[in-house]
PDB file of C-alpha atoms in Angstrom:
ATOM      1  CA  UNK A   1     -56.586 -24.272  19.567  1.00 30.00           C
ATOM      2  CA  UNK A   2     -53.500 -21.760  20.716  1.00 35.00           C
ATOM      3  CA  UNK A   3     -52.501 -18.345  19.945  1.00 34.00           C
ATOM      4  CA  UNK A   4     -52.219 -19.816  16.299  1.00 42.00           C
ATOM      5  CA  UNK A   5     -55.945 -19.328  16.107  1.00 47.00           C
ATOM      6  CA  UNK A   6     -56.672 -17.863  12.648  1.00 50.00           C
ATOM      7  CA  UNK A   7     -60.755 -17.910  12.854  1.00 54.00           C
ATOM      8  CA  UNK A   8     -63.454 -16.717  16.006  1.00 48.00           C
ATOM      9  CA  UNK A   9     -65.556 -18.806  17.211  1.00 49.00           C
ATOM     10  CA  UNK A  10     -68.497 -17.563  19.531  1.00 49.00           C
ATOM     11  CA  UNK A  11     -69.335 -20.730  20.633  1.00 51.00           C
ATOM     12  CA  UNK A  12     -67.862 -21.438  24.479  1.00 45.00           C
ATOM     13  CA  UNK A  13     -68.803 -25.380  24.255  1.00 49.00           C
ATOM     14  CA  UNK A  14     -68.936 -27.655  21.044  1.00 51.00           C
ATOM     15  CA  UNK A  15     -71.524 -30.124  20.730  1.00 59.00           C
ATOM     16  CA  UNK A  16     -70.961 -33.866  21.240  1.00 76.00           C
ATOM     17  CA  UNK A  17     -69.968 -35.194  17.928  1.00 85.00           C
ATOM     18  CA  UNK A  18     -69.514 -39.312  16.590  1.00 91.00           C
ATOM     19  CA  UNK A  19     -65.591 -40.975  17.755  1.00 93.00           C
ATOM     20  CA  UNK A  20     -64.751 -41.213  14.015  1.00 94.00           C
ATOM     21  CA  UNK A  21     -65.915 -37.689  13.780  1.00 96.00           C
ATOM     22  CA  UNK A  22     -63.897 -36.157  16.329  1.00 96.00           C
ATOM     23  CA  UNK A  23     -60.952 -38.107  14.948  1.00 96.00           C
ATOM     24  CA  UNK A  24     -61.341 -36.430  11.749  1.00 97.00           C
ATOM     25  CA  UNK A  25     -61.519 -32.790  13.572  1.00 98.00           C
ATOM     26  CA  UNK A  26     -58.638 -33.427  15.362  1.00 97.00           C
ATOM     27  CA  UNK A  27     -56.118 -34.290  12.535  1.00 98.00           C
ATOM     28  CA  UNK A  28     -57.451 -31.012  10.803  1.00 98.00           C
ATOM     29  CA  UNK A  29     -56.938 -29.422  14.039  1.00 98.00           C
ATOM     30  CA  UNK A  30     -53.497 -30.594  13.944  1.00 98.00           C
ATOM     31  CA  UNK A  31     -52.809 -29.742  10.191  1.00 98.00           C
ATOM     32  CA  UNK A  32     -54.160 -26.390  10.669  1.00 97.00           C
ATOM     33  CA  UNK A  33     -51.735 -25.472  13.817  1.00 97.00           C
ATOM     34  CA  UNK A  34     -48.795 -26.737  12.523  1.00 98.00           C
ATOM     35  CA  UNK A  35     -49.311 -25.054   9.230  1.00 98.00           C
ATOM     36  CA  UNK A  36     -50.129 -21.932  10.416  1.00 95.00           C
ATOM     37  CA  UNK A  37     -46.518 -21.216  12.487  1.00 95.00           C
ATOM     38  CA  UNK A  38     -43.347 -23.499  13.902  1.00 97.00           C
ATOM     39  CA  UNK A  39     -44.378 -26.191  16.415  1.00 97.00           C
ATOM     40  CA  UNK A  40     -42.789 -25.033  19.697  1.00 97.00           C
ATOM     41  CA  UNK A  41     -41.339 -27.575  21.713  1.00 97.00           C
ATOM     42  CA  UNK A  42     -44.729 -28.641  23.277  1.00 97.00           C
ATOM     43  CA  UNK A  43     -46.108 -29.606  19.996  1.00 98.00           C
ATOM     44  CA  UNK A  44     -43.076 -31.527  18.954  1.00 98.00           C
ATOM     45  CA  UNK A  45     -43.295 -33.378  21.959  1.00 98.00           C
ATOM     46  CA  UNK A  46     -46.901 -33.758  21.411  1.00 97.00           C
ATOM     47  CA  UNK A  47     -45.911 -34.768  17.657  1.00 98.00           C
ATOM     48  CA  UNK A  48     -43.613 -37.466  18.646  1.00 98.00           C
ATOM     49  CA  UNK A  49     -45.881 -39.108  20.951  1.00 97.00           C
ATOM     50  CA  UNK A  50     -48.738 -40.144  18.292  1.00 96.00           C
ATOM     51  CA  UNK A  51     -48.551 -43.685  17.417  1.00 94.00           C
ATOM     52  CA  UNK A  52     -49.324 -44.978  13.723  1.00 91.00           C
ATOM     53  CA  UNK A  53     -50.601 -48.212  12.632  1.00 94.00           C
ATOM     54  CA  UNK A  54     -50.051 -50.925   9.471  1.00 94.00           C
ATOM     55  CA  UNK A  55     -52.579 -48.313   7.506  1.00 97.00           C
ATOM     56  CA  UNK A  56     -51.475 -46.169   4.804  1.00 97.00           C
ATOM     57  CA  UNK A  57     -52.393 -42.916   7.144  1.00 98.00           C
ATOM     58  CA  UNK A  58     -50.532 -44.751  10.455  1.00 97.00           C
ATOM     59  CA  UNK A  59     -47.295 -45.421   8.496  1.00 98.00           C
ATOM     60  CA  UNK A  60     -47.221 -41.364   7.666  1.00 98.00           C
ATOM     61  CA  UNK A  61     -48.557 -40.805  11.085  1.00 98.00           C
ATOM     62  CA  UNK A  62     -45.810 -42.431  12.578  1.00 97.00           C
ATOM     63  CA  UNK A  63     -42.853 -41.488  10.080  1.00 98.00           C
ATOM     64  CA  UNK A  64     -43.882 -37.918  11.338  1.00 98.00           C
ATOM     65  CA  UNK A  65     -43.373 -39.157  15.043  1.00 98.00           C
ATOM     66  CA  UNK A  66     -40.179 -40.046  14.686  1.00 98.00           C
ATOM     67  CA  UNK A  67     -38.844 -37.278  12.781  1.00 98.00           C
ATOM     68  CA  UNK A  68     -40.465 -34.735  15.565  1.00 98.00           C
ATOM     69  CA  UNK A  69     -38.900 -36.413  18.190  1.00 98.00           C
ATOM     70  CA  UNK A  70     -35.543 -35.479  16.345  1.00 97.00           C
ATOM     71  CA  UNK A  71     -36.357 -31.975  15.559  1.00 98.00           C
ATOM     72  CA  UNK A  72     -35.637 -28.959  17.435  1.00 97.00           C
ATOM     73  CA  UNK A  73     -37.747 -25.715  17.441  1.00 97.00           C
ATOM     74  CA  UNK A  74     -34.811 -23.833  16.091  1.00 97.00           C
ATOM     75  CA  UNK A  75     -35.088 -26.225  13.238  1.00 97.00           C
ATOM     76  CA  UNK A  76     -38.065 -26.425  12.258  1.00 98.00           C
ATOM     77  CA  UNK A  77     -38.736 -22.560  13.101  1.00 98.00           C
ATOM     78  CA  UNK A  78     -35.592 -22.074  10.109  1.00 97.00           C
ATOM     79  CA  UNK A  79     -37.573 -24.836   7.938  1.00 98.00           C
ATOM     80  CA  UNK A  80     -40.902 -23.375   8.094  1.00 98.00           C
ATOM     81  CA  UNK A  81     -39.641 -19.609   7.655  1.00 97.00           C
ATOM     82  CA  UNK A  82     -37.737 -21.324   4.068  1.00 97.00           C
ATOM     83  CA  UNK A  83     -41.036 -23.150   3.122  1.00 98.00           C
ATOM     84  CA  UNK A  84     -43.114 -20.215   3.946  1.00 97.00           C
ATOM     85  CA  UNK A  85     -41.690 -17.025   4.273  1.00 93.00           C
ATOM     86  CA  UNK A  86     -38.454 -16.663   2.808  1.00 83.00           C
ATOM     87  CA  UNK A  87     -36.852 -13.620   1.186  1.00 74.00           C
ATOM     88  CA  UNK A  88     -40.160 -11.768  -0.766  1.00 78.00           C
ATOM     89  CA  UNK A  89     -41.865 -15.433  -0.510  1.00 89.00           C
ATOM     90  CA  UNK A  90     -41.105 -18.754   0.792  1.00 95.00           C
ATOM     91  CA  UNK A  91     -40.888 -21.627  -1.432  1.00 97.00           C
ATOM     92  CA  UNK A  92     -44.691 -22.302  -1.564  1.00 97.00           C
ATOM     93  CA  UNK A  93     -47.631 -20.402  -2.032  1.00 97.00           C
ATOM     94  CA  UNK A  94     -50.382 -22.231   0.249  1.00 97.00           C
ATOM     95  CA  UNK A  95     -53.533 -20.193  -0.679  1.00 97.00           C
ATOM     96  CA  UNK A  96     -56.122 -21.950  -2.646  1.00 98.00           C
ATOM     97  CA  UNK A  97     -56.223 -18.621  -4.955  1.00 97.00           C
ATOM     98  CA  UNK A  98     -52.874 -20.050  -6.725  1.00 97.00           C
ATOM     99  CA  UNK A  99     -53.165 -22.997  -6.834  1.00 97.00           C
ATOM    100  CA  UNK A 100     -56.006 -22.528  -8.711  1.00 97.00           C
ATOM    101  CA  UNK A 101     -55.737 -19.525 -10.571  1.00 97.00           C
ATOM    102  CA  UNK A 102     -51.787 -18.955 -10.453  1.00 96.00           C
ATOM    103  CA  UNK A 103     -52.515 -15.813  -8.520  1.00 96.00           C
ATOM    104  CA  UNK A 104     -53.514 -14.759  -5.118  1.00 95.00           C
ATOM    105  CA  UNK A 105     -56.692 -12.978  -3.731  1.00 93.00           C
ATOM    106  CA  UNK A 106     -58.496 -14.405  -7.322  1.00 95.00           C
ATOM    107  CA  UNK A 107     -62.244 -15.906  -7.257  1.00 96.00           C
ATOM    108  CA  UNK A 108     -62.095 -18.662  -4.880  1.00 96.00           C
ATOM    109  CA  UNK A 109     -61.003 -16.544  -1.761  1.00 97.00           C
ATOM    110  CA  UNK A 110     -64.145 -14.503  -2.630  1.00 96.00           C
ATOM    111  CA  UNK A 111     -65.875 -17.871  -2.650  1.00 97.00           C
ATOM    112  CA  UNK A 112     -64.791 -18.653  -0.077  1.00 97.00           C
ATOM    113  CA  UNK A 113     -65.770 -15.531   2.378  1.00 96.00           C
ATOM    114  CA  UNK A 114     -69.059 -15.713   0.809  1.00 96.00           C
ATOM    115  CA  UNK A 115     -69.469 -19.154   2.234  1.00 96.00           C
ATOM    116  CA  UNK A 116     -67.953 -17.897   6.025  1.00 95.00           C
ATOM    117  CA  UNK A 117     -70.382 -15.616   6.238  1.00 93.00           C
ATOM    118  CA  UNK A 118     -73.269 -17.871   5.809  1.00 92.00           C
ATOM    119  CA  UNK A 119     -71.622 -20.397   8.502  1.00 90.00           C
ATOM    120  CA  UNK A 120     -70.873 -17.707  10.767  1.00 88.00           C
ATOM    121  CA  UNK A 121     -66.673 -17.835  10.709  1.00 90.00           C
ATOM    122  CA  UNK A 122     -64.797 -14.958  11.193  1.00 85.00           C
ATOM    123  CA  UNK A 123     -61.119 -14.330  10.789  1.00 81.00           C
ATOM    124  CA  UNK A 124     -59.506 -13.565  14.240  1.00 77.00           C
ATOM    125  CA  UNK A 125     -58.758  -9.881  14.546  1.00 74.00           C
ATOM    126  CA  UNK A 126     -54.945 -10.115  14.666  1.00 77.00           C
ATOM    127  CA  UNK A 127     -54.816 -12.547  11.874  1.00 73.00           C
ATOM    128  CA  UNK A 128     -53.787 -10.969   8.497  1.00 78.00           C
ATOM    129  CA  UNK A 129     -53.535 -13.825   6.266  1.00 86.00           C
ATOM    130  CA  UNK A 130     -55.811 -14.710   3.312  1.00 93.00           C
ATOM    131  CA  UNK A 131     -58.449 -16.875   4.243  1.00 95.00           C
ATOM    132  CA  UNK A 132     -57.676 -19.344   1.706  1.00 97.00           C
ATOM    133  CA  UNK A 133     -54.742 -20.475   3.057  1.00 96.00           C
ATOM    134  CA  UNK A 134     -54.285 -24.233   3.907  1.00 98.00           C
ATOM    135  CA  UNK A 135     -53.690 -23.484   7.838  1.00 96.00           C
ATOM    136  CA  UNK A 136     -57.297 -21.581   7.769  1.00 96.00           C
ATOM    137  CA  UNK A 137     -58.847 -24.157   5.748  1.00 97.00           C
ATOM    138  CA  UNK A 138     -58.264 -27.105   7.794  1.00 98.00           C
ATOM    139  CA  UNK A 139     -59.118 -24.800  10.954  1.00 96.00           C
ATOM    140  CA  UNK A 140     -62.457 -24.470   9.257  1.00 96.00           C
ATOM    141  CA  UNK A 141     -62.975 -28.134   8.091  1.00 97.00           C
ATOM    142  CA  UNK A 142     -62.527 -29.112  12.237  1.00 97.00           C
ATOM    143  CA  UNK A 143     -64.788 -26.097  13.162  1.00 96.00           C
ATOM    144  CA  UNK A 144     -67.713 -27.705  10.785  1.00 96.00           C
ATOM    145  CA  UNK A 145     -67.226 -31.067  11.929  1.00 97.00           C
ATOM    146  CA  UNK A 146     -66.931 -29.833  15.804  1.00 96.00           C
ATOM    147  CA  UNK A 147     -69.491 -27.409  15.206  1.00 94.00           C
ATOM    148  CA  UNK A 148     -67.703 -24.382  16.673  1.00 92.00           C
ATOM    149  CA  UNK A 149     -69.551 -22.062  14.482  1.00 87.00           C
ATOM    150  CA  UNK A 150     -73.171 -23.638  15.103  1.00 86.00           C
ATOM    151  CA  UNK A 151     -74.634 -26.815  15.084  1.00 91.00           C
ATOM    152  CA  UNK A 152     -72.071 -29.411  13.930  1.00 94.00           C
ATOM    153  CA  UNK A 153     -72.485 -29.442   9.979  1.00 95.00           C
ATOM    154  CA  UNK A 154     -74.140 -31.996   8.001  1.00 94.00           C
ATOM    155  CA  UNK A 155     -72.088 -34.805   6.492  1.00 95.00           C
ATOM    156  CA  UNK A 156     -73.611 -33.231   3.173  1.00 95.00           C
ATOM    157  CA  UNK A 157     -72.663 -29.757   4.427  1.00 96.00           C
ATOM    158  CA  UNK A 158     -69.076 -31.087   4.720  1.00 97.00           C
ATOM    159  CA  UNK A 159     -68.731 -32.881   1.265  1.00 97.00           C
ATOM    160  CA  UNK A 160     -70.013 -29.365  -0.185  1.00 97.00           C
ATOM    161  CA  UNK A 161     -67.587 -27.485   1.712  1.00 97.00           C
ATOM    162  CA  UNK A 162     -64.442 -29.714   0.676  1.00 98.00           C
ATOM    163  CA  UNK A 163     -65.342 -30.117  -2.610  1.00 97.00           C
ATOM    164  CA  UNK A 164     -65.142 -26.316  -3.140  1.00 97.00           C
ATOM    165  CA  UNK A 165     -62.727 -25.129  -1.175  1.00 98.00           C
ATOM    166  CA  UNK A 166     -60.437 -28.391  -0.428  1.00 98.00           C
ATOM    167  CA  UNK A 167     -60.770 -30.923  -2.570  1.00 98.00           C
ATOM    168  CA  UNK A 168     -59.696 -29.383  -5.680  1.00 98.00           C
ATOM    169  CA  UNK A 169     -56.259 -28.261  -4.740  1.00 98.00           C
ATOM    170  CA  UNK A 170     -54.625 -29.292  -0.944  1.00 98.00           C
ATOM    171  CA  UNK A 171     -53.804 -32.737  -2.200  1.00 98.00           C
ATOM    172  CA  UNK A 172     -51.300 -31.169  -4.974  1.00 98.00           C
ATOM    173  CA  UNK A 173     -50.157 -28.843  -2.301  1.00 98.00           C
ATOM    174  CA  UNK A 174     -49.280 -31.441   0.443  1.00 98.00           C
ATOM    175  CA  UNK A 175     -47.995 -33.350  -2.227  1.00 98.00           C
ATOM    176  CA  UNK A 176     -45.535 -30.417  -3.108  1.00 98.00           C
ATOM    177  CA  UNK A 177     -44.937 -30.089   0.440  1.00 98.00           C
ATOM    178  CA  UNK A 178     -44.148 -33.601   1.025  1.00 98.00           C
ATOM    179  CA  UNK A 179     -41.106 -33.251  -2.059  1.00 98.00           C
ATOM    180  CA  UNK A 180     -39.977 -29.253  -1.280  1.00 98.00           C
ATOM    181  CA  UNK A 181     -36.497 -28.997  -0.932  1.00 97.00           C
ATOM    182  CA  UNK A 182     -36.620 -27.546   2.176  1.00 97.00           C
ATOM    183  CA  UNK A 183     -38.883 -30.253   3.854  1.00 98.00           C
ATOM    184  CA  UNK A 184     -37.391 -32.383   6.681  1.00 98.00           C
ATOM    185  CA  UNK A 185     -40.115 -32.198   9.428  1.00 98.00           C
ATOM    186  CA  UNK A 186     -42.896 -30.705   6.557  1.00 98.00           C
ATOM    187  CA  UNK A 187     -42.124 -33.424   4.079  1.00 98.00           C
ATOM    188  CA  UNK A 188     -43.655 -36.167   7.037  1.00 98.00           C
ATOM    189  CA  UNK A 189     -46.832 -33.387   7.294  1.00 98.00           C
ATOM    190  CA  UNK A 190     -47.112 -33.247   3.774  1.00 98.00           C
ATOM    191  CA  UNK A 191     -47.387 -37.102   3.423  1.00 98.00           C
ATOM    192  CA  UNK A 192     -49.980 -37.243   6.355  1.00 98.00           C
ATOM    193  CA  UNK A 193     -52.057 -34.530   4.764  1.00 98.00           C
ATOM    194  CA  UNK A 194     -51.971 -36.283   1.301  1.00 98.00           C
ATOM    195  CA  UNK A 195     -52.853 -39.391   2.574  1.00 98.00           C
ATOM    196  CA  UNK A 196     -55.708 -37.783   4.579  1.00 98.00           C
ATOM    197  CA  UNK A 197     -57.313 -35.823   1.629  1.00 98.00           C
ATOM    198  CA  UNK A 198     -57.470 -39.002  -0.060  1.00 98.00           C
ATOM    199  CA  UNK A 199     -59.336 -40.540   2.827  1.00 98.00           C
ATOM    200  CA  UNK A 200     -61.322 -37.781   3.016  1.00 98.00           C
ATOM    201  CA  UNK A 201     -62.583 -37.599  -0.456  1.00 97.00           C
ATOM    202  CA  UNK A 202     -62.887 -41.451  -0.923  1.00 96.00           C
ATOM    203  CA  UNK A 203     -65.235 -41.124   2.035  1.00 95.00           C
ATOM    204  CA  UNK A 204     -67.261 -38.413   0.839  1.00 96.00           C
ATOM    205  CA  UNK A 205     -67.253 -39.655  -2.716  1.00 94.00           C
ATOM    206  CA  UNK A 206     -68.933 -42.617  -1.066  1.00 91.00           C
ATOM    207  CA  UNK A 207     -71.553 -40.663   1.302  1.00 84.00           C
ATOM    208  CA  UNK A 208     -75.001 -39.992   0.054  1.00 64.00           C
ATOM    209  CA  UNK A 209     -75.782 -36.695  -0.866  1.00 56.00           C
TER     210      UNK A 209
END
C-alpha cells in the first residue's frame, strides 16, 4: 500500500489470485487507505478517475468519483480530522470493540489478535492504533485474499474471518458514516463500503462451507 500501512507483511511477492478475486482485494485495499488517513491529492485524483456502472456498487462507485474530483486535500484532511479525531474523539468510533460492546479494547480485539497470530499479521511498528479498527480490518481482508501473509486464504478461511471480525458490525458503521454530519467526501465511502459488505456477505452466505 503507502506509508498508511497499518500491518507487516513478510511476503516480497503475492501469489496469483482469480480477476474477481483481485477485484475484491483491491476495493478493501482502497477502503483500508482511505480510512486509515486523508487522501492526498494523488489519491483523489486516483479517486476521481474510477468509473461506476448501472449496479448498485457502480452508482456509489461513481457518486464517490465525482465528489473526489471536487475535493481538495485541505478539505477532506479538515473532514476526516472531524469524523475521526476531533477534540478528545472524532464523531465516530471505528473499532469493532464498540460497536460491539460500547467500549474499546473489549473481547473482540482480543479475538481478533488471537486470530493474527495464527495467520501470521503483524501490526506495523509505527502504527499505534487498535487492531480492530475498520482501516486495519479491510487491510487484512485484502491481505487474505492476496495472500500477503501466506498462501492466499481459502474462500472458507475468508467467510470465517468476516463473519467474526466484519460481518457483524462494518455495515452499521459505513452506514453511520455514509449519514455523519460531517461527511461530504466520507458519506460517498460510506455508501461504497455498505454496498460492498452486502455483496460480500450475500456472496459468502451463498459459498459452501
Amino acid at each position: 500500500m503507502s506509508k498508511q500501512e497499518v500491518l507487516m507483511s513478510d511476503q516480497t511477492t503475492a501469489p496469483e489470485v482469480a480477476e474477481e478475486d483481485r477485484l475484491r482485494a483491491d476495493l478493501y485495499d482502497y477502503l483500508g487507505l482511505v480510512l486509515s488517513g486523508p487522501p492526498d491529492e494523488t489519491l483523489l485524483k486516483q479517486t476521481a478517475a474510477l468509473k461506476g456502472n448501472e449496479t448498485e456498487l457502480g452508482t456509489a462507485i461513481a457518486a464517490l468519483s465525482r465528489i473526489a474530483g471536487l475535493s481538495k486535500p485541505r478539505t477532506v484532511e479538515s473532514e476526516f480530522n472531524a469524523l475521526f479525531i476531533g477534540l478528545g474523539r472524532g464523531e465516530l468510533l471505528p473499532y469493532a470493540s464498540y460497536y460491539l460492546t460500547g467500549f474499546l479494547n473489549e473481547k473482540p480485539l482480543a479475538g481478533l489478535r488471537r486470530d493474527m497470530a495464527v495467520r501470521g499479521m503483524t501490526r506495523a511498528q509505527n502504527v499505534y492504533e487498535p487492531e480492530d479498527n475498520i482501516a486495519s480490518l479491510m487491510e487484512m481482508m485484502a491481505g487474505l485474499i492476496r495472500g500477503r501473509f501466506g498462501k492466499p486464504a481459502s474462500l472458507t478461511d475468508q467467510k470465517t474471518f468476516y463473519n467474526k471480525h466484519i460481518g457483524p458490525w462494518a455495515g452499521h458503521f459505513f452506514t453511520d458514516l455514509e449519514a455523519a454530519k460531517n461527511s461530504v467526501l466520507y458519506a460517498s465511502v460510506g455508501a461504497v463500503g455498505r454496498v460492498f459488505m452486502v455483496i460480500e456477505a450475500e456472496g459468502f452466505r451463498m459459498s459452501a462451507d
